[in-house]
Amino acid sequence: MSIMRLLGAEVVAVESGSKTLKDALNEAMRDWVTNVDDTFYVIGTVAGPHPYPVMVRDFQAVIGRETRHQVQQQAGRLPDALVACIGGGSNAIGLFHPFLEDSEVAMFGVEAGGEGLATGHHAAPLCDGKAGVLHGNRTYLMEDPNGQIIETHSISAGLDYPGVGPEHAWLKDSGRVVYDSVTDREALAAFHEVTRVEGIMPALESSHALSYAARIAPDMDKDRIIVVNLSGRGDKDVHTIAAMEGITI
Amino acid sequence: MSRIADCFSKLADRQRTALIPYITAGDPQPGVTVPLMHALVQAGADLIEVGVPFSDPMADGPVIQAACERALLHHTSLHDVLDMVRKFRADDTETPVILMGYLNPVEVWGYEDFARAAAAAGIDGVLTVDMPPEEAGGLTAAFRAHGIDAIFLLSPTSSDKRMEIISKSASGFIYYVSFKGVTGANRLDVKAVADKLVEVRKHTDLPVGVGFGIRDSESAANVAHLADAVVVGSVLVSKIAGLTGTPDAIPGALADTLSEMRCAMDGIVAGS
């Protein structure tokens, strides 16, 4: 948040509801309908009312196009598997979209398993949610039997959302993409391993994808190519991780 | 003729503007809602709008969001709301009841099953705030099959095309949102409402109710001259918020506020 302020943004905290990302979206929409004459609504993920999911996908698809270009340059062929973390799903759809027609490329979307799917404390609507409507799109949601949206849990703020972009819901139903989850603990272990071994500090969001890549890699031949989307850097997460591990900075 | 159409037709004969109070069902606790509905009718409500509590009421301001949160503390569900209306109907078979809520609880229940249950409970109209009219065909068909009116919102930003689509899907009445914003905001501009209502009435012969931002007797009276119905919500709900410790006092307190508005709308000076 300090960085956002340094860059000139006014950051407004959300005080309503459960005070999480979904409530911030509610407040953003309220502000938008109030100031619609001179305000644009901009969303950082592929959810929300049409045409936002399509717009954000098309912007994010530069990730997949660049991946396609580079992997062909370096390996002379397409990758065997793509792995990306999914909150709303923008980095994942950006990576996947330019490869959707290439049936030889397997795709894995990794949701936040939180404390484990069985505990109910997670943010994995594709793995353990039901269809519903929220924020102007019909998709998989974390909801109770009466259709109330329930609170989510993830170590990673960027994945802590009860819905998911509607195109992911469609890709799940069509079977084109495999959706699975990684727990807080597994993501944190991946964060530490990649930081120490590679000297690259991944965001906690991206650490979910890295953990999943490590899960599927042992079952693949050594010459297979997996592309993991390292969608964010972990500098922003240092305080969260220190607090969790009882370290005083 | 539906109970809503019948109500508006009788009011038109008497040249009286309808007064529609909004309360959130189950706020602040489930037992309050039915007695409160009867008290509102006694105080001059012509129709009643019952809010279905939702975890993410995007079109509502802080007052109604807080009401939803109070109701959800008791897990007030859409099924519970129908039960409340069924109880209300045991003693009042005349006053139309409209549900206002968000799509997901209806989506989860299923359009057809919900419409059948709502009609059986005595509900006359349903307004699903976040259902776009362009995609509402299945829902309005289910409502129509069970004699429930589909209420839609129009706003200052509604285009001619939107007004045309909504005038074809809507029945009962049209709900005009008086300003750009959420419920309870203080942004009412009576002149702007008057101008837009001229446009709206070019597209529909249905009665037009005006809501969002009717805060007191004066604004109710000003809007009553323009509209077929005045919808009052946040001002009533904020009174409930102040009386959560003494729920028995809620029906009387809201009835007082509503009858002041009723008198102002009818041109009767209170106390004279």
Short mmCIF file of C-alpha atoms in Angstrom, two decimals:
data_model
loop_
_atom_site.label_atom_id
_atom_site.label_comp_id
_atom_site.label_asym_id
_atom_site.label_seq_id
_atom_site.Cartn_x
_atom_site.Cartn_y
_atom_site.Cartn_z
CA MET A 1 0.00 0.00 0.00
CA SER A 2 2.90 2.33 0.73
CA ILE A 3 4.13 1.75 -2.81
CA MET A 4 0.68 2.57 -4.22
CA ARG A 5 0.67 5.80 -2.23
CA LEU A 6 4.21 6.65 -3.38
CA LEU A 7 2.99 6.28 -6.93
CA GLY A 8 0.30 8.86 -6.26
CA ALA A 9 -2.76 6.70 -5.59
CA GLU A 10 -5.34 7.49 -2.94
CA VAL A 11 -6.02 4.21 -1.15
CA VAL A 12 -9.43 3.88 0.51
CA ALA A 13 -9.99 1.05 2.99
CA VAL A 14 -13.23 -0.92 2.82
CA GLU A 15 -15.20 -0.89 6.06
CA SER A 16 -18.38 -2.71 4.96
CA GLY A 17 -19.36 -6.37 5.12
CA SER A 18 -16.52 -8.81 5.68
CA LYS A 19 -13.96 -6.12 4.69
CA THR A 20 -12.35 -8.40 2.09
CA LEU A 21 -11.83 -8.23 -1.66
CA LYS A 22 -15.50 -8.94 -2.48
CA ASP A 23 -16.53 -6.02 -0.29
CA ALA A 24 -13.97 -3.81 -2.02
CA LEU A 25 -15.61 -4.78 -5.33
CA ASN A 26 -19.03 -3.88 -3.93
CA GLU A 27 -17.70 -0.48 -2.87
CA ALA A 28 -16.01 0.08 -6.22
CA MET A 29 -19.32 -0.60 -8.00
CA ARG A 30 -21.17 1.72 -5.62
CA ASP A 31 -18.68 4.48 -6.30
CA TRP A 32 -18.93 3.84 -10.01
CA VAL A 33 -22.74 4.08 -10.21
CA THR A 34 -22.56 7.27 -8.15
CA ASN A 35 -19.84 8.96 -10.21
CA VAL A 36 -20.51 7.33 -13.57
CA ASP A 37 -20.31 10.62 -15.47
CA ASP A 38 -16.64 11.18 -14.78
CA THR A 39 -15.31 7.83 -13.55
CA PHE A 40 -14.13 4.69 -15.27
CA TYR A 41 -14.49 1.35 -13.54
CA VAL A 42 -11.29 -0.60 -13.92
CA ILE A 43 -10.92 -4.12 -12.60
CA GLY A 44 -7.73 -6.10 -12.24
CA THR A 45 -9.23 -9.48 -12.95
CA VAL A 46 -11.35 -11.30 -15.51
CA ALA A 47 -14.55 -11.15 -13.43
CA GLY A 48 -17.41 -8.67 -13.23
CA PRO A 49 -20.05 -7.65 -15.74
CA HIS A 50 -19.50 -8.02 -19.47
CA PRO A 51 -17.37 -6.76 -21.21
CA TYR A 52 -14.81 -6.59 -18.39
CA PRO A 53 -13.87 -10.31 -18.36
CA VAL A 54 -13.25 -10.20 -22.11
CA MET A 55 -11.34 -6.91 -22.00
CA VAL A 56 -9.04 -8.01 -19.18
CA ARG A 57 -8.45 -11.39 -20.85
CA ASP A 58 -7.43 -9.72 -24.09
CA PHE A 59 -5.02 -7.40 -22.26
CA GLN A 60 -3.56 -10.23 -20.18
CA ALA A 61 -3.21 -12.50 -23.22
CA VAL A 62 0.07 -10.77 -23.99
CA ILE A 63 1.48 -13.21 -21.39
CA GLY A 64 0.43 -16.23 -23.45
CA ARG A 65 1.47 -14.71 -26.77
CA GLU A 66 4.91 -13.85 -25.39
CA THR A 67 5.21 -17.33 -23.87
CA ARG A 68 4.31 -18.91 -27.19
CA HIS A 69 6.88 -16.80 -29.03
CA GLN A 70 9.69 -17.43 -26.54
CA VAL A 71 9.12 -21.15 -26.10
CA GLN A 72 9.10 -21.67 -29.84
CA GLN A 73 12.31 -19.67 -30.13
CA GLN A 74 14.05 -21.51 -27.31
CA ALA A 75 12.67 -25.06 -27.63
CA GLY A 76 11.31 -25.05 -31.16
CA ARG A 77 7.97 -26.39 -30.01
CA LEU A 78 4.97 -25.71 -27.81
CA PRO A 79 5.10 -26.51 -24.07
CA ASP A 80 3.51 -29.68 -22.68
CA ALA A 81 1.87 -28.03 -19.71
CA LEU A 82 0.93 -24.57 -18.47
CA VAL A 83 0.44 -23.86 -14.78
CA ALA A 84 -1.01 -20.69 -13.25
CA CYS A 85 -2.63 -19.67 -9.99
CA ILE A 86 -6.28 -18.63 -9.98
CA GLY A 87 -7.99 -16.05 -7.83
CA GLY A 88 -10.21 -14.16 -10.24
CA GLY A 89 -8.04 -15.81 -12.87
CA SER A 90 -6.49 -13.02 -14.94
CA ASN A 91 -2.89 -14.21 -15.11
CA ALA A 92 -4.12 -17.75 -15.84
CA ILE A 93 -6.49 -16.79 -18.63
CA GLY A 94 -3.77 -14.54 -20.03
CA LEU A 95 -1.37 -17.47 -20.20
CA PHE A 96 -3.95 -20.06 -21.34
CA HIS A 97 -5.92 -18.14 -23.93
CA PRO A 98 -3.44 -18.17 -26.84
CA PHE A 99 -3.03 -21.96 -26.35
CA LEU A 100 -6.65 -23.03 -26.02
CA GLU A 101 -6.77 -24.46 -29.55
CA ASP A 102 -3.55 -26.45 -29.06
CA SER A 103 -4.88 -29.73 -27.70
CA GLU A 104 -1.36 -31.06 -27.01
CA VAL A 105 -0.84 -28.34 -24.38
CA ALA A 106 -2.23 -29.39 -20.98
CA MET A 107 -3.38 -26.60 -18.69
CA PHE A 108 -3.62 -26.47 -14.92
CA GLY A 109 -5.31 -23.72 -12.92
CA VAL A 110 -4.39 -23.72 -9.24
CA GLU A 111 -6.80 -22.31 -6.69
CA ALA A 112 -6.14 -21.35 -3.09
CA GLY A 113 -6.78 -24.43 -0.96
CA GLY A 114 -6.33 -22.40 2.25
CA GLU A 115 -6.37 -24.73 5.23
CA GLY A 116 -7.53 -27.59 2.96
CA LEU A 117 -10.71 -28.08 0.92
CA ALA A 118 -12.21 -30.35 3.59
CA THR A 119 -12.02 -27.59 6.23
CA GLY A 120 -14.17 -25.18 4.20
CA HIS A 121 -11.55 -22.48 4.88
CA HIS A 122 -10.33 -21.86 1.37
CA ALA A 123 -10.89 -19.79 -1.75
CA ALA A 124 -11.41 -22.50 -4.35
CA PRO A 125 -14.83 -22.03 -5.99
CA LEU A 126 -13.89 -24.09 -9.07
CA CYS A 127 -12.82 -27.04 -6.92
CA ASP A 128 -15.44 -26.79 -4.20
CA GLY A 129 -18.09 -24.18 -5.13
CA LYS A 130 -21.41 -24.01 -6.93
CA ALA A 131 -22.78 -21.99 -9.84
CA GLY A 132 -24.27 -18.63 -8.98
CA VAL A 133 -24.37 -14.92 -9.82
CA LEU A 134 -22.25 -12.24 -8.16
CA HIS A 135 -20.85 -8.89 -9.31
CA GLY A 136 -22.56 -9.14 -12.67
CA ASN A 137 -21.31 -12.54 -13.80
CA ARG A 138 -22.55 -16.11 -13.63
CA THR A 139 -19.77 -18.39 -12.48
CA TYR A 140 -18.68 -20.75 -9.70
CA LEU A 141 -18.99 -19.19 -6.26
CA MET A 142 -18.33 -19.92 -2.62
CA GLU A 143 -21.87 -19.73 -1.29
CA ASP A 144 -24.12 -21.29 1.32
CA PRO A 145 -27.24 -23.34 0.44
CA ASN A 146 -29.34 -20.13 0.53
CA GLY A 147 -27.19 -18.32 -2.01
CA GLN A 148 -25.38 -16.07 0.46
CA ILE A 149 -21.74 -15.50 -0.44
CA ILE A 150 -19.47 -16.95 2.22
CA GLU A 151 -16.16 -15.67 3.47
CA THR A 152 -13.02 -17.10 1.97
CA HIS A 153 -9.62 -17.84 3.36
CA SER A 154 -6.21 -17.83 1.76
CA ILE A 155 -2.72 -16.89 2.87
CA SER A 156 -2.56 -14.88 -0.32
CA ALA A 157 -4.71 -11.73 -0.52
CA GLY A 158 -4.81 -11.85 -4.31
CA LEU A 159 -6.56 -15.23 -4.32
CA ASP A 160 -8.94 -14.45 -1.45
CA TYR A 161 -12.11 -13.99 -3.53
CA PRO A 162 -15.31 -16.12 -3.49
CA GLY A 163 -15.81 -16.09 -7.27
CA VAL A 164 -13.75 -16.70 -10.39
CA GLY A 165 -13.78 -15.33 -13.92
CA PRO A 166 -16.67 -16.84 -15.91
CA GLU A 167 -14.41 -18.06 -18.71
CA HIS A 168 -12.66 -20.33 -16.20
CA ALA A 169 -16.06 -21.71 -15.18
CA TRP A 170 -16.64 -22.52 -18.84
CA LEU A 171 -13.17 -24.06 -19.30
CA LYS A 172 -13.79 -26.24 -16.24
CA ASP A 173 -17.15 -27.44 -17.56
CA SER A 174 -15.72 -28.08 -21.03
CA GLY A 175 -12.81 -30.01 -19.48
CA ARG A 176 -10.17 -28.04 -21.42
CA VAL A 177 -8.39 -26.91 -18.24
CA VAL A 178 -7.79 -28.96 -15.09
CA TYR A 179 -8.47 -27.02 -11.90
CA ASP A 180 -6.93 -28.09 -8.64
CA SER A 181 -5.83 -26.49 -5.40
CA VAL A 182 -2.77 -25.97 -3.24
CA THR A 183 -2.94 -25.26 0.50
CA ASP A 184 -1.45 -22.30 2.36
CA ARG A 185 1.21 -24.58 3.79
CA GLU A 186 2.21 -26.01 0.40
CA ALA A 187 2.35 -22.54 -1.17
CA LEU A 188 4.52 -21.26 1.65
CA ALA A 189 6.92 -24.20 1.25
CA ALA A 190 7.21 -23.42 -2.47
CA PHE A 191 7.83 -19.76 -1.65
CA HIS A 192 10.76 -20.70 0.57
CA GLU A 193 12.20 -23.26 -1.82
CA VAL A 194 12.17 -21.00 -4.88
CA THR A 195 13.52 -18.08 -2.85
CA ARG A 196 16.44 -20.12 -1.51
CA VAL A 197 17.27 -22.28 -4.51
CA GLU A 198 16.65 -19.81 -7.33
CA GLY A 199 17.10 -16.48 -5.54
CA ILE A 200 13.71 -15.53 -6.98
CA MET A 201 11.11 -14.43 -4.45
CA PRO A 202 7.71 -15.33 -5.90
CA ALA A 203 4.44 -13.77 -4.77
CA LEU A 204 2.38 -15.99 -2.47
CA GLU A 205 -0.21 -16.17 -5.30
CA SER A 206 2.36 -17.48 -7.78
CA SER A 207 3.78 -19.81 -5.11
CA HIS A 208 0.56 -21.83 -5.46
CA ALA A 209 1.37 -22.43 -9.14
CA LEU A 210 5.01 -23.29 -8.34
CA SER A 211 3.93 -25.81 -5.72
CA TYR A 212 1.57 -27.45 -8.18
CA ALA A 213 4.26 -27.64 -10.88
CA ALA A 214 6.44 -29.49 -8.38
CA ARG A 215 3.50 -31.84 -7.74
CA ILE A 216 2.98 -32.82 -11.40
CA ALA A 217 6.61 -32.75 -12.61
CA PRO A 218 7.72 -36.11 -11.08
CA ASP A 219 5.15 -37.95 -13.21
CA MET A 220 6.39 -36.40 -16.45
CA ASP A 221 9.36 -37.35 -18.62
CA LYS A 222 12.46 -35.21 -18.19
CA ASP A 223 12.24 -33.69 -21.66
CA ARG A 224 8.74 -32.33 -21.09
CA ILE A 225 8.29 -28.57 -20.83
CA ILE A 226 6.20 -26.98 -18.09
CA VAL A 227 5.60 -23.22 -18.14
CA VAL A 228 4.70 -21.76 -14.74
CA ASN A 229 3.37 -18.23 -14.66
CA LEU A 230 5.39 -16.33 -12.09
CA SER A 231 2.71 -13.70 -12.01
CA GLY A 232 3.98 -11.57 -9.16
CA ARG A 233 6.95 -10.86 -6.95
CA GLY A 234 7.03 -11.68 -3.28
CA ASP A 235 8.48 -8.44 -1.92
CA LYS A 236 4.93 -7.38 -1.05
CA ASP A 237 4.45 -10.57 0.99
CA VAL A 238 7.54 -10.33 3.18
CA HIS A 239 5.63 -8.76 6.08
CA THR A 240 2.82 -11.33 5.87
CA ILE A 241 5.26 -14.22 5.90
CA ALA A 242 7.35 -12.74 8.72
CA ALA A 243 4.22 -12.25 10.85
CA MET A 244 3.10 -15.82 10.15
CA GLU A 245 6.47 -17.25 11.10
CA GLY A 246 6.87 -15.09 14.19
CA ILE A 247 9.77 -13.07 12.79
CA THR A 248 10.07 -9.42 13.81
CA ILE A 249 11.26 -7.14 11.02
CA MET B 1 -55.78 -8.22 -12.80
CA SER B 2 -52.81 -8.56 -10.46
CA ARG B 3 -53.02 -7.23 -6.93
CA ILE B 4 -50.48 -4.55 -7.88
CA ALA B 5 -52.37 -3.41 -11.00
CA ASP B 6 -55.61 -3.43 -9.04
CA CYS B 7 -54.03 -1.33 -6.28
CA PHE B 8 -52.69 1.29 -8.69
CA SER B 9 -55.97 1.45 -10.56
CA LYS B 10 -57.92 2.11 -7.34
CA LEU B 11 -55.38 4.74 -6.28
CA ALA B 12 -55.63 6.44 -9.66
CA ASP B 13 -59.41 6.68 -9.26
CA ARG B 14 -58.82 8.49 -5.97
CA GLN B 15 -55.95 10.56 -7.45
CA ARG B 16 -53.74 9.32 -4.69
CA THR B 17 -50.01 8.58 -5.04
CA ALA B 18 -48.99 5.22 -3.64
CA LEU B 19 -46.66 5.14 -0.66
CA ILE B 20 -44.36 2.11 -0.62
CA PRO B 21 -42.22 1.56 2.48
CA TYR B 22 -39.18 -0.71 2.20
CA ILE B 23 -37.98 -2.84 5.09
CA THR B 24 -35.40 -5.61 5.12
CA ALA B 25 -36.97 -8.92 6.16
CA GLY B 26 -35.64 -10.26 9.45
CA ASP B 27 -34.17 -6.89 10.52
CA PRO B 28 -33.25 -6.68 13.33
CA GLN B 29 -34.78 -10.07 14.15
CA PRO B 30 -37.24 -12.37 12.39
CA GLY B 31 -40.19 -11.80 14.77
CA VAL B 32 -40.37 -8.07 14.01
CA THR B 33 -41.15 -8.23 10.31
CA VAL B 34 -44.81 -9.36 10.19
CA PRO B 35 -46.13 -6.99 12.92
CA LEU B 36 -44.10 -4.21 11.29
CA MET B 37 -45.72 -4.86 7.91
CA HIS B 38 -49.19 -4.58 9.47
CA ALA B 39 -48.19 -1.36 11.27
CA LEU B 40 -46.96 0.13 7.99
CA VAL B 41 -50.28 -0.65 6.30
CA GLN B 42 -52.12 1.01 9.21
CA ALA B 43 -49.90 4.06 8.78
CA GLY B 44 -50.75 4.50 5.12
CA ALA B 45 -48.63 2.08 3.10
CA ASP B 46 -50.39 1.12 -0.14
CA LEU B 47 -47.87 -1.54 -1.11
CA ILE B 48 -44.96 -2.99 0.88
CA GLU B 49 -41.50 -3.68 -0.43
CA VAL B 50 -39.73 -6.40 1.51
CA GLY B 51 -35.97 -6.63 1.11
CA VAL B 52 -34.43 -10.09 0.89
CA PRO B 53 -31.21 -9.98 2.92
CA PHE B 54 -28.10 -10.56 0.81
CA SER B 55 -24.45 -10.76 1.76
CA ASP B 56 -23.38 -8.41 -1.03
CA PRO B 57 -26.07 -5.77 -1.63
CA MET B 58 -24.19 -3.80 -4.26
CA ALA B 59 -26.94 -1.32 -5.10
CA ASP B 60 -27.52 -0.41 -1.49
CA GLY B 61 -25.87 2.16 0.70
CA PRO B 62 -24.49 1.57 4.19
CA VAL B 63 -27.91 1.76 5.92
CA ILE B 64 -29.48 -1.15 4.03
CA GLN B 65 -26.23 -3.10 3.95
CA ALA B 66 -26.21 -2.93 7.75
CA ALA B 67 -29.86 -4.09 7.78
CA CYS B 68 -28.89 -7.10 5.65
CA GLU B 69 -26.07 -7.89 8.05
CA ARG B 70 -28.44 -7.72 11.05
CA ALA B 71 -30.91 -10.04 9.30
CA LEU B 72 -28.18 -12.45 8.24
CA LEU B 73 -26.98 -12.77 11.84
CA HIS B 74 -30.23 -14.73 12.23
CA HIS B 75 -29.65 -16.50 8.89
CA THR B 76 -32.83 -15.04 7.38
CA SER B 77 -33.11 -16.87 4.06
CA LEU B 78 -35.33 -16.39 1.02
CA HIS B 79 -37.43 -19.31 2.34
CA ASP B 80 -37.85 -17.46 5.65
CA VAL B 81 -38.90 -14.31 3.81
CA LEU B 82 -41.63 -16.23 2.00
CA ASP B 83 -42.81 -17.63 5.33
CA MET B 84 -43.07 -14.10 6.73
CA VAL B 85 -45.18 -12.96 3.78
CA ARG B 86 -47.38 -16.05 4.16
CA LYS B 87 -48.00 -15.08 7.80
CA PHE B 88 -48.73 -11.48 6.79
CA ARG B 89 -51.25 -12.72 4.22
CA ALA B 90 -53.21 -14.55 6.95
CA ASP B 91 -54.45 -11.14 8.12
CA ASP B 92 -54.04 -8.98 5.01
CA THR B 93 -55.16 -10.26 1.63
CA GLU B 94 -55.22 -6.85 -0.06
CA THR B 95 -51.92 -5.01 0.31
CA PRO B 96 -49.53 -5.95 -2.51
CA VAL B 97 -46.13 -7.23 -1.39
CA ILE B 98 -43.05 -6.84 -3.53
CA LEU B 99 -39.75 -8.54 -2.86
CA MET B 100 -36.59 -6.60 -3.58
CA GLY B 101 -33.36 -8.50 -3.61
CA TYR B 102 -30.43 -9.82 -5.55
CA LEU B 103 -30.36 -12.63 -8.06
CA ASN B 104 -28.19 -15.27 -6.41
CA PRO B 105 -30.65 -16.57 -3.78
CA VAL B 106 -33.25 -16.92 -6.58
CA GLU B 107 -30.68 -18.49 -8.90
CA VAL B 108 -29.81 -21.09 -6.26
CA TRP B 109 -33.49 -21.90 -5.59
CA GLY B 110 -34.35 -22.15 -9.31
CA TYR B 111 -36.59 -19.69 -11.18
CA GLU B 112 -39.61 -21.95 -11.60
CA ASP B 113 -39.62 -23.41 -8.09
CA PHE B 114 -39.08 -19.98 -6.53
CA ALA B 115 -41.84 -18.36 -8.61
CA ARG B 116 -44.30 -21.09 -7.62
CA ALA B 117 -43.41 -20.81 -3.91
CA ALA B 118 -43.49 -17.00 -3.99
CA ALA B 119 -46.92 -16.94 -5.60
CA ALA B 120 -48.21 -19.48 -3.06
CA ALA B 121 -46.88 -17.29 -0.23
CA GLY B 122 -48.85 -14.31 -1.56
CA ILE B 123 -46.05 -12.31 -3.17
CA ASP B 124 -47.18 -10.03 -5.98
CA GLY B 125 -44.01 -8.67 -7.51
CA VAL B 126 -40.27 -9.33 -7.48
CA LEU B 127 -37.45 -6.92 -8.20
CA THR B 128 -34.06 -8.58 -8.72
CA VAL B 129 -31.68 -5.66 -8.71
CA ASP B 130 -28.75 -7.30 -10.48
CA MET B 131 -30.67 -9.17 -13.20
CA PRO B 132 -30.02 -7.37 -16.50
CA PRO B 133 -33.29 -7.00 -18.42
CA GLU B 134 -31.57 -8.31 -21.56
CA GLU B 135 -31.02 -11.65 -19.81
CA ALA B 136 -34.21 -11.79 -17.74
CA GLY B 137 -36.38 -13.72 -20.20
CA GLY B 138 -36.36 -17.02 -18.28
CA LEU B 139 -37.01 -15.34 -14.96
CA THR B 140 -39.84 -13.10 -16.16
CA ALA B 141 -41.47 -16.06 -17.94
CA ALA B 142 -41.46 -18.01 -14.66
CA PHE B 143 -42.92 -15.01 -12.84
CA ARG B 144 -45.59 -14.48 -15.48
CA ALA B 145 -46.63 -18.14 -15.36
CA HIS B 146 -47.38 -17.72 -11.65
CA GLY B 147 -49.00 -14.29 -11.82
CA ILE B 148 -46.05 -12.43 -10.30
CA ASP B 149 -45.13 -9.02 -11.67
CA ALA B 150 -41.52 -8.49 -12.70
CA ILE B 151 -40.42 -5.09 -11.42
CA PHE B 152 -37.46 -3.43 -13.13
CA LEU B 153 -35.34 -0.41 -12.30
CA LEU B 154 -34.80 2.55 -14.60
CA SER B 155 -32.29 5.25 -13.77
CA PRO B 156 -31.10 8.66 -14.97
CA THR B 157 -28.62 6.87 -17.25
CA SER B 158 -31.16 4.54 -18.91
CA SER B 159 -31.08 4.97 -22.68
CA ASP B 160 -34.13 4.94 -24.94
CA LYS B 161 -33.19 1.41 -25.96
CA ARG B 162 -32.99 0.24 -22.34
CA MET B 163 -36.30 1.90 -21.51
CA GLU B 164 -37.88 0.13 -24.47
CA ILE B 165 -36.55 -3.29 -23.42
CA ILE B 166 -37.67 -2.79 -19.83
CA SER B 167 -41.10 -1.51 -20.78
CA LYS B 168 -41.61 -4.80 -22.68
CA SER B 169 -40.46 -7.04 -19.78
CA ALA B 170 -41.91 -5.15 -16.84
CA SER B 171 -45.35 -5.42 -15.33
CA GLY B 172 -47.03 -4.04 -12.21
CA PHE B 173 -45.05 -0.83 -12.13
CA ILE B 174 -41.67 0.58 -13.10
CA TYR B 175 -39.26 1.61 -10.37
CA TYR B 176 -37.37 4.78 -11.25
CA VAL B 177 -34.11 5.31 -9.35
CA SER B 178 -34.10 9.06 -8.74
CA PHE B 179 -30.35 9.64 -9.03
CA LYS B 180 -27.05 8.07 -9.93
CA GLY B 181 -26.02 6.27 -6.78
CA VAL B 182 -26.97 3.77 -4.12
CA THR B 183 -29.97 3.63 -1.78
CA GLY B 184 -30.08 6.23 0.94
CA ALA B 185 -27.74 8.79 -0.63
CA ASN B 186 -28.69 12.45 -0.39
CA ARG B 187 -28.74 13.36 -4.06
CA LEU B 188 -32.39 13.89 -4.95
CA ASP B 189 -32.98 16.50 -7.66
CA VAL B 190 -36.73 16.82 -8.13
CA LYS B 191 -36.46 18.80 -11.38
CA ALA B 192 -34.19 16.15 -12.93
CA VAL B 193 -36.62 13.44 -11.85
CA ALA B 194 -39.51 15.34 -13.43
CA ASP B 195 -37.63 15.68 -16.74
CA LYS B 196 -36.66 12.01 -16.92
CA LEU B 197 -40.14 10.80 -16.00
CA VAL B 198 -41.44 12.53 -19.11
CA GLU B 199 -39.04 10.36 -21.12
CA VAL B 200 -39.92 7.22 -19.19
CA ARG B 201 -43.64 7.70 -19.71
CA LYS B 202 -43.08 7.86 -23.49
CA HIS B 203 -42.06 4.20 -23.27
CA THR B 204 -44.61 2.79 -20.84
CA ASP B 205 -48.17 3.10 -19.64
CA LEU B 206 -47.30 1.31 -16.39
CA PRO B 207 -47.37 3.27 -13.16
CA VAL B 208 -43.95 4.70 -12.27
CA GLY B 209 -42.65 4.63 -8.71
CA VAL B 210 -39.72 6.77 -7.61
CA GLY B 211 -37.28 5.68 -4.95
CA PHE B 212 -33.68 6.07 -3.64
CA GLY B 213 -33.25 9.35 -1.80
CA ILE B 214 -36.73 10.09 -0.42
CA ARG B 215 -35.55 11.18 3.01
CA ASP B 216 -38.38 13.11 4.64
CA SER B 217 -41.94 14.35 4.31
CA GLU B 218 -40.90 17.24 2.10
CA SER B 219 -39.11 15.12 -0.48
CA ALA B 220 -41.95 12.58 -0.36
CA ALA B 221 -44.47 15.33 -1.08
CA ASN B 222 -42.35 16.80 -3.89
CA VAL B 223 -41.97 13.46 -5.62
CA ALA B 224 -45.63 12.54 -5.01
CA HIS B 225 -46.62 15.26 -7.49
CA LEU B 226 -44.60 13.58 -10.24
CA ALA B 227 -44.82 9.86 -9.62
CA ASP B 228 -47.48 7.20 -9.21
CA ALA B 229 -45.66 5.83 -6.19
CA VAL B 230 -43.09 7.02 -3.68
CA VAL B 231 -40.72 4.38 -2.28
CA VAL B 232 -39.17 5.07 1.12
CA GLY B 233 -36.42 2.82 2.43
CA SER B 234 -33.24 3.98 4.11
CA VAL B 235 -34.96 6.60 6.30
CA LEU B 236 -37.15 3.85 7.81
CA VAL B 237 -34.34 1.33 8.05
CA SER B 238 -32.10 3.83 9.85
CA LYS B 239 -34.85 4.17 12.47
CA ILE B 240 -34.75 0.38 12.91
CA ALA B 241 -30.98 0.61 13.35
CA GLY B 242 -31.54 2.96 16.31
CA LEU B 243 -34.07 0.65 17.95
CA THR B 244 -32.38 -2.74 17.76
CA GLY B 245 -32.31 -2.86 21.59
CA THR B 246 -36.07 -2.27 21.84
CA PRO B 247 -37.55 -4.17 18.89
CA ASP B 248 -41.12 -3.85 20.25
CA ALA B 249 -40.88 -0.10 19.65
CA ILE B 250 -40.03 -0.51 15.96
CA PRO B 251 -43.53 -0.87 14.44
CA GLY B 252 -44.84 2.22 16.27
CA ALA B 253 -41.81 4.36 15.45
CA LEU B 254 -41.84 3.49 11.76
CA ALA B 255 -45.60 3.96 11.58
CA ASP B 256 -45.20 7.51 12.93
CA THR B 257 -42.59 8.38 10.31
CA LEU B 258 -44.62 6.84 7.52
CA SER B 259 -47.87 8.56 8.46
CA GLU B 260 -46.08 11.93 8.52
CA MET B 261 -44.98 11.24 4.96
CA ARG B 262 -48.46 10.09 4.01
CA CYS B 263 -49.96 13.34 5.37
CA ALA B 264 -47.37 15.45 3.55
CA MET B 265 -48.04 13.61 0.30
CA ASP B 266 -51.79 14.11 0.69
CA GLY B 267 -51.29 17.81 1.41
CA ILE B 268 -52.39 17.51 5.01
CA VAL B 269 -50.34 19.58 7.41
CA ALA B 270 -49.48 17.47 10.43
CA GLY B 271 -51.15 18.68 13.61
CA SER B 272 -53.77 20.83 11.87
#
